[in-house]
Amino acid sequence: MAEIIKQTAEWRTGTITEIIVENPRVHSFTIDLPGLGVHYAGQHCDVRLTAPDGYQATRAYSFASPPEWGDKLQITVQMIPGGEVSGYLDSAAKVGDQIEIKGPVGYHLIWRASENDRPVGLIAGGSGVVPLMSMLRHHKESGAKNDMKLLYSARTHQDLIYQSEILNKDFLSDGRDAAITLTEAKSTDWAGYDRLIDPAMIQEVFGDLDRDWYICGPTPMVEAVATHLTSLGVSPELVKTERFGPTG
Ligand SMILES: Cc1cc2nc3c(=O)[nH]c(=O)nc-3n(C[C@H](O)[C@H](O)[C@H](O)COP(=O)(O)OP(=O)(O)OC[C@H]3O[C@@H](n4cnc5c(N)ncnc54)[C@H](O)[C@@H]3O)c2cc1C
């Protein structure tokens, strides 16, 4: 198995080349970042904004892009009401803008297709789907054949990110699969789950629980799901988590 190559993350200047409106509160930014170098699905970067008076704000954003996209980095940002950095990116950032980024950062959540062929369980809440999408895209781009299932919890259908992939039968092939729960589903047309993730849902979606697990989302959701997995007999050593923030 190839060793993980750890780089010292440095500040670099990238250029926004595309902004994708995933939904009214979520935008994906494709950023040309020369020199990004070796990175892995599940890692993140720090984004630093500097105001004209020199005031700086730095926040972490996961890679949505897989390593196969090279220096074409993608991040996906959910606008938090009153949020300094997400608010700026949501309302003011435009194609052609330069942006300061330090990365790759974080080596605990990574998934590498070359590592093994064990089944993988991905569980996301809200924008926590971002690093897990990097893993699904890496699975596709690398031609991996592992069983890799995503259980994704969002409030409503409109809040789902990456709809063109996670609802697309062509993307969900070769071992990739996704199940969705909409915790505030209002439409009677919705035939999927419509409650918070619970042990019965995990059992039903994943079947065999002997997997490598990756959980990401708001802090309370991550803690609840990790507890559910333990109650189902999953060894904590198989569970990797990333907490995005204080609330849902
Ligand atoms: C490792 C890591 C990876 C992350 N990856 C992503 C990502 O891919 N996409 C993404 O959208 N976010 C991601 N986040 C969250 C991100 O770093 C910021 O916390 C978020 O964008 C809010 O920053 P802000 O400056 O807009 O809000 P702030 O000005 O920092 O906060 C405004 C208000 O919102 C609350 N708040 C702060 N963060 C959150 C949050 N995440 N959820 C709910 N309330 C919050 C604060 O308590 C405060 O009341 C990640 C966080 C970590 C630690």
Coordinates of C-alpha atoms and ligand atoms in Angstrom, one line a residue:
M1 CA 0.0 0.0 0.0
A2 CA 1.4 3.4 -1.0
E3 CA 2.4 5.7 1.9
I4 CA 0.3 8.8 2.5
I5 CA 2.3 11.8 1.3
K6 CA 2.0 14.7 3.8
Q7 CA 2.8 18.1 2.5
T8 CA 3.4 21.2 4.6
A9 CA 0.3 23.3 3.7
E10 CA 1.2 26.8 2.4
W11 CA -0.9 29.8 1.6
R12 CA -1.4 30.1 -2.2
T13 CA -3.5 32.4 -4.3
G14 CA -6.1 30.7 -6.5
T15 CA -8.5 32.0 -9.1
I16 CA -12.3 31.3 -9.0
T17 CA -13.1 29.9 -12.5
E18 CA -16.7 28.7 -11.9
I19 CA -19.5 29.2 -9.4
I20 CA -22.2 26.6 -9.4
V21 CA -25.5 27.4 -7.6
E22 CA -26.3 24.0 -5.9
N23 CA -29.3 25.5 -4.2
P24 CA -30.3 29.0 -2.9
R25 CA -28.0 28.7 0.1
V26 CA -25.2 26.6 -1.3
H27 CA -22.6 27.5 -3.9
S28 CA -19.7 25.4 -5.3
F29 CA -16.6 27.3 -6.3
T30 CA -14.1 25.8 -8.7
I31 CA -10.7 27.3 -8.1
D32 CA -7.6 27.0 -10.2
L33 CA -4.9 26.6 -7.5
P34 CA -1.5 26.0 -9.1
G35 CA 0.8 24.0 -6.8
L36 CA -1.9 22.3 -4.7
G37 CA 0.0 19.1 -5.2
V38 CA -0.8 15.7 -3.8
H39 CA -4.1 15.6 -1.8
Y40 CA -6.7 13.1 -0.9
A41 CA -10.5 12.8 -0.8
G42 CA -11.7 13.9 2.7
Q43 CA -9.2 16.6 3.2
H44 CA -9.9 20.3 3.6
C45 CA -8.3 23.7 3.1
D46 CA -8.3 27.0 4.9
V47 CA -9.8 30.0 3.1
R48 CA -8.6 33.4 4.2
L49 CA -10.4 36.7 3.4
T50 CA -8.7 40.0 3.9
A51 CA -10.7 43.2 4.2
P52 CA -9.4 46.6 2.8
D53 CA -8.5 47.6 6.4
G54 CA -6.4 44.4 6.8
Y55 CA -8.9 42.5 9.0
Q56 CA -8.7 38.8 8.2
A57 CA -11.1 35.9 8.6
T58 CA -10.1 32.3 8.0
R59 CA -12.4 29.3 7.8
A60 CA -12.1 25.6 6.9
Y61 CA -13.8 24.2 3.8
S62 CA -13.6 20.6 2.6
F63 CA -12.5 19.5 -0.8
A64 CA -15.5 18.5 -2.9
S65 CA -13.2 17.7 -5.8
P66 CA -11.4 14.3 -6.0
P67 CA -7.6 14.2 -6.3
E68 CA -7.9 13.2 -9.9
W69 CA -9.0 16.8 -10.7
G70 CA -5.4 17.9 -9.8
D71 CA -5.1 21.7 -9.2
K72 CA -8.7 22.3 -10.2
L73 CA -10.0 22.5 -6.6
Q74 CA -13.7 22.6 -5.8
I75 CA -15.2 23.8 -2.4
T76 CA -18.9 24.0 -1.6
V77 CA -20.1 26.6 0.9
Q78 CA -23.4 26.7 2.7
M79 CA -24.4 30.2 3.6
I80 CA -24.8 30.6 7.4
P81 CA -27.0 33.5 8.3
G82 CA -24.8 36.3 9.7
G83 CA -21.7 34.2 8.7
E84 CA -18.6 36.3 8.0
V85 CA -16.9 34.1 5.4
S86 CA -19.8 32.1 4.0
G87 CA -21.8 35.3 3.7
Y88 CA -19.1 37.0 1.7
L89 CA -18.6 34.0 -0.6
D90 CA -22.3 33.7 -1.1
S91 CA -23.0 37.3 -1.9
A92 CA -19.9 38.9 -3.2
A93 CA -17.4 36.4 -4.7
K94 CA -17.4 36.2 -8.5
V95 CA -15.6 34.4 -11.3
G96 CA -12.1 35.8 -11.8
D97 CA -11.6 36.8 -8.1
Q98 CA -8.4 35.7 -6.4
I99 CA -8.7 33.8 -3.2
E100 CA -6.1 32.8 -0.6
I101 CA -6.1 29.1 0.3
K102 CA -3.9 27.0 2.5
G103 CA -4.0 23.3 2.0
P104 CA -4.3 20.4 1.9
V105 CA -5.1 20.1 5.6
G106 CA -6.2 17.1 7.7
Y107 CA -5.2 13.5 7.3
H108 CA -7.7 11.7 9.6
L109 CA -10.8 11.5 7.4
I110 CA -9.2 10.5 4.1
W111 CA -10.3 7.7 1.9
R112 CA -8.0 6.3 -0.8
A113 CA -9.2 4.0 -3.5
S114 CA -5.9 2.2 -3.6
E115 CA -5.9 1.4 0.1
N116 CA -8.2 -1.7 0.2
D117 CA -11.4 -3.0 -1.2
R118 CA -13.4 -2.9 2.0
P119 CA -17.0 -1.7 1.9
V120 CA -17.5 2.0 2.9
G121 CA -20.3 3.6 4.7
L122 CA -20.7 7.4 4.3
I123 CA -23.2 9.3 6.5
A124 CA -23.7 13.0 5.9
G125 CA -25.8 15.8 7.3
G126 CA -26.3 19.0 5.3
S127 CA -23.1 20.4 4.0
G128 CA -21.3 17.5 5.6
V129 CA -21.8 15.8 2.3
V130 CA -19.0 17.8 0.8
P131 CA -15.9 15.6 1.8
L132 CA -18.0 12.5 1.2
M133 CA -18.8 13.6 -2.3
S134 CA -15.0 14.0 -2.9
M135 CA -14.8 10.3 -1.9
L136 CA -17.6 9.3 -4.2
R137 CA -16.1 11.2 -7.1
H138 CA -12.7 9.7 -6.3
H139 CA -14.3 6.2 -6.3
K140 CA -15.7 7.0 -9.8
E141 CA -12.6 8.6 -11.3
S142 CA -10.3 5.9 -10.0
G143 CA -12.5 3.0 -11.3
A144 CA -12.8 1.5 -7.8
K145 CA -15.3 -1.2 -7.3
N146 CA -15.8 -1.2 -3.5
D147 CA -19.3 -1.1 -2.2
M148 CA -19.6 2.7 -1.2
K149 CA -23.0 3.8 0.1
L150 CA -24.0 7.3 1.2
L151 CA -26.8 8.0 3.6
Y152 CA -27.5 11.7 3.3
S153 CA -29.8 13.7 5.6
A154 CA -31.0 17.1 4.5
R155 CA -34.0 19.2 5.5
T156 CA -35.9 19.4 2.2
H157 CA -35.4 18.3 -1.4
Q158 CA -34.3 21.8 -2.3
D159 CA -31.5 21.6 0.3
L160 CA -29.9 18.6 -1.4
I161 CA -26.4 19.4 -2.8
Y162 CA -25.0 17.7 -5.9
Q163 CA -28.4 16.6 -7.1
S164 CA -27.1 15.9 -10.6
E165 CA -24.8 13.2 -9.2
I166 CA -26.5 11.8 -6.1
L167 CA -29.9 11.4 -7.9
N168 CA -28.3 10.1 -11.1
K169 CA -28.4 6.4 -11.9
D170 CA -25.3 6.7 -14.1
F171 CA -23.3 8.2 -11.3
L172 CA -24.7 5.6 -8.8
S173 CA -23.2 2.6 -10.4
D174 CA -20.1 0.4 -10.0
G175 CA -20.7 0.0 -6.3
R176 CA -21.7 3.6 -5.6
D177 CA -25.2 4.1 -4.0
A178 CA -27.1 6.7 -2.1
A179 CA -30.1 6.9 0.2
I180 CA -31.6 10.1 1.3
T181 CA -33.7 11.2 4.3
L182 CA -35.5 14.6 4.2
T183 CA -36.2 15.6 7.8
E184 CA -38.6 18.4 6.9
A185 CA -40.0 16.8 3.7
K186 CA -43.2 18.7 2.9
S187 CA -44.1 16.9 -0.4
T188 CA -46.3 13.9 -0.3
D189 CA -44.5 12.8 -3.5
W190 CA -41.3 12.1 -1.5
A191 CA -41.0 8.3 -1.2
G192 CA -37.7 8.2 0.7
Y193 CA -37.0 8.5 4.4
D194 CA -38.4 11.5 6.2
R195 CA -37.0 11.3 9.7
L196 CA -33.7 11.8 11.6
I197 CA -31.1 9.1 11.0
D198 CA -31.7 6.3 13.5
P199 CA -30.2 2.8 14.1
A200 CA -33.0 1.1 12.1
M201 CA -32.4 3.3 9.1
I202 CA -28.6 2.6 9.2
Q203 CA -29.3 -1.1 9.4
E204 CA -31.8 -1.0 6.5
V205 CA -29.6 1.2 4.2
F206 CA -26.3 -0.5 4.8
G207 CA -27.2 -4.1 5.5
D208 CA -23.7 -5.4 6.3
L209 CA -22.2 -3.0 8.9
D210 CA -18.7 -4.3 8.6
R211 CA -17.4 -1.3 6.8
D212 CA -15.1 1.7 7.1
W213 CA -17.3 4.5 8.2
Y214 CA -17.1 8.3 7.5
I215 CA -19.5 10.6 9.2
C216 CA -19.6 14.4 8.6
G217 CA -22.0 17.2 9.4
P218 CA -23.2 19.4 12.2
T219 CA -21.8 18.5 15.6
P220 CA -25.0 17.1 17.1
M221 CA -25.8 14.9 14.1
V222 CA -22.2 13.5 14.0
E223 CA -22.4 12.6 17.7
A224 CA -25.8 11.0 17.4
V225 CA -24.8 8.9 14.3
A226 CA -21.5 7.8 16.0
T227 CA -23.6 6.6 19.0
H228 CA -26.0 4.7 16.8
L229 CA -23.2 2.9 15.1
T230 CA -21.7 1.9 18.4
S231 CA -25.1 0.7 19.6
L232 CA -25.2 -1.5 16.4
G233 CA -21.9 -3.1 17.4
V234 CA -19.6 -1.2 15.0
S235 CA -16.1 -0.8 16.5
P236 CA -15.3 2.9 17.1
E237 CA -11.9 2.2 15.4
L238 CA -13.8 1.9 12.1
V239 CA -15.5 5.2 12.4
K240 CA -14.0 8.5 11.3
T241 CA -15.8 11.7 11.9
E242 CA -15.6 15.4 11.0
R243 CA -17.7 18.1 12.7
F244 CA -18.5 21.2 10.7
G245 CA -20.0 23.5 13.3
P246 CA -22.0 24.2 16.4
T247 CA -25.6 23.8 15.0
G248 CA -27.6 22.2 12.2
Ligands
LIG1 C1 -12.8 20.7 8.9 C2 -14.0 21.6 8.6 C3 -14.5 21.5 7.3 C4 -15.6 22.3 6.9 N1 -16.0 22.2 5.6 C5 -17.1 22.9 5.2 C6 -17.6 22.8 3.9 O1 -17.2 22.0 3.1 N2 -18.7 23.6 3.6 C7 -19.3 24.5 4.5 O2 -20.3 25.1 4.1 N3 -18.8 24.6 5.8 C8 -17.7 23.9 6.1 N4 -17.2 24.0 7.4 C9 -17.7 25.1 8.3 C10 -17.0 26.4 8.0 O3 -15.6 26.3 8.4 C11 -17.5 27.6 8.7 O4 -17.7 27.3 10.1 C12 -18.9 28.1 8.2 O5 -18.8 28.4 6.8 C13 -19.4 29.3 8.9 O6 -18.4 30.3 8.8 P1 -18.9 31.9 8.7 O7 -17.6 32.7 8.8 O8 -19.8 32.1 7.6 O9 -19.7 32.0 10.1 P2 -19.2 32.7 11.4 O10 -19.1 34.2 11.2 O11 -18.0 32.0 11.9 O12 -20.4 32.3 12.4 C14 -21.7 33.0 12.3 C15 -22.7 32.3 13.2 O13 -23.0 30.9 12.7 C16 -22.6 29.9 13.7 N5 -21.9 28.9 12.9 C17 -20.6 28.9 12.5 N6 -20.3 27.8 11.8 C18 -21.4 27.1 11.7 C19 -21.8 25.9 11.0 N7 -20.9 25.2 10.3 N8 -23.1 25.5 11.1 C20 -24.0 26.2 11.8 N9 -23.7 27.4 12.4 C21 -22.5 27.8 12.4 C22 -21.7 30.6 14.7 O14 -21.8 30.0 15.9 C23 -22.2 32.0 14.6 O15 -23.3 32.1 15.5 C24 -16.1 23.2 7.8 C25 -15.6 23.3 9.1 C26 -14.6 22.4 9.5 C27 -14.1 22.5 10.9

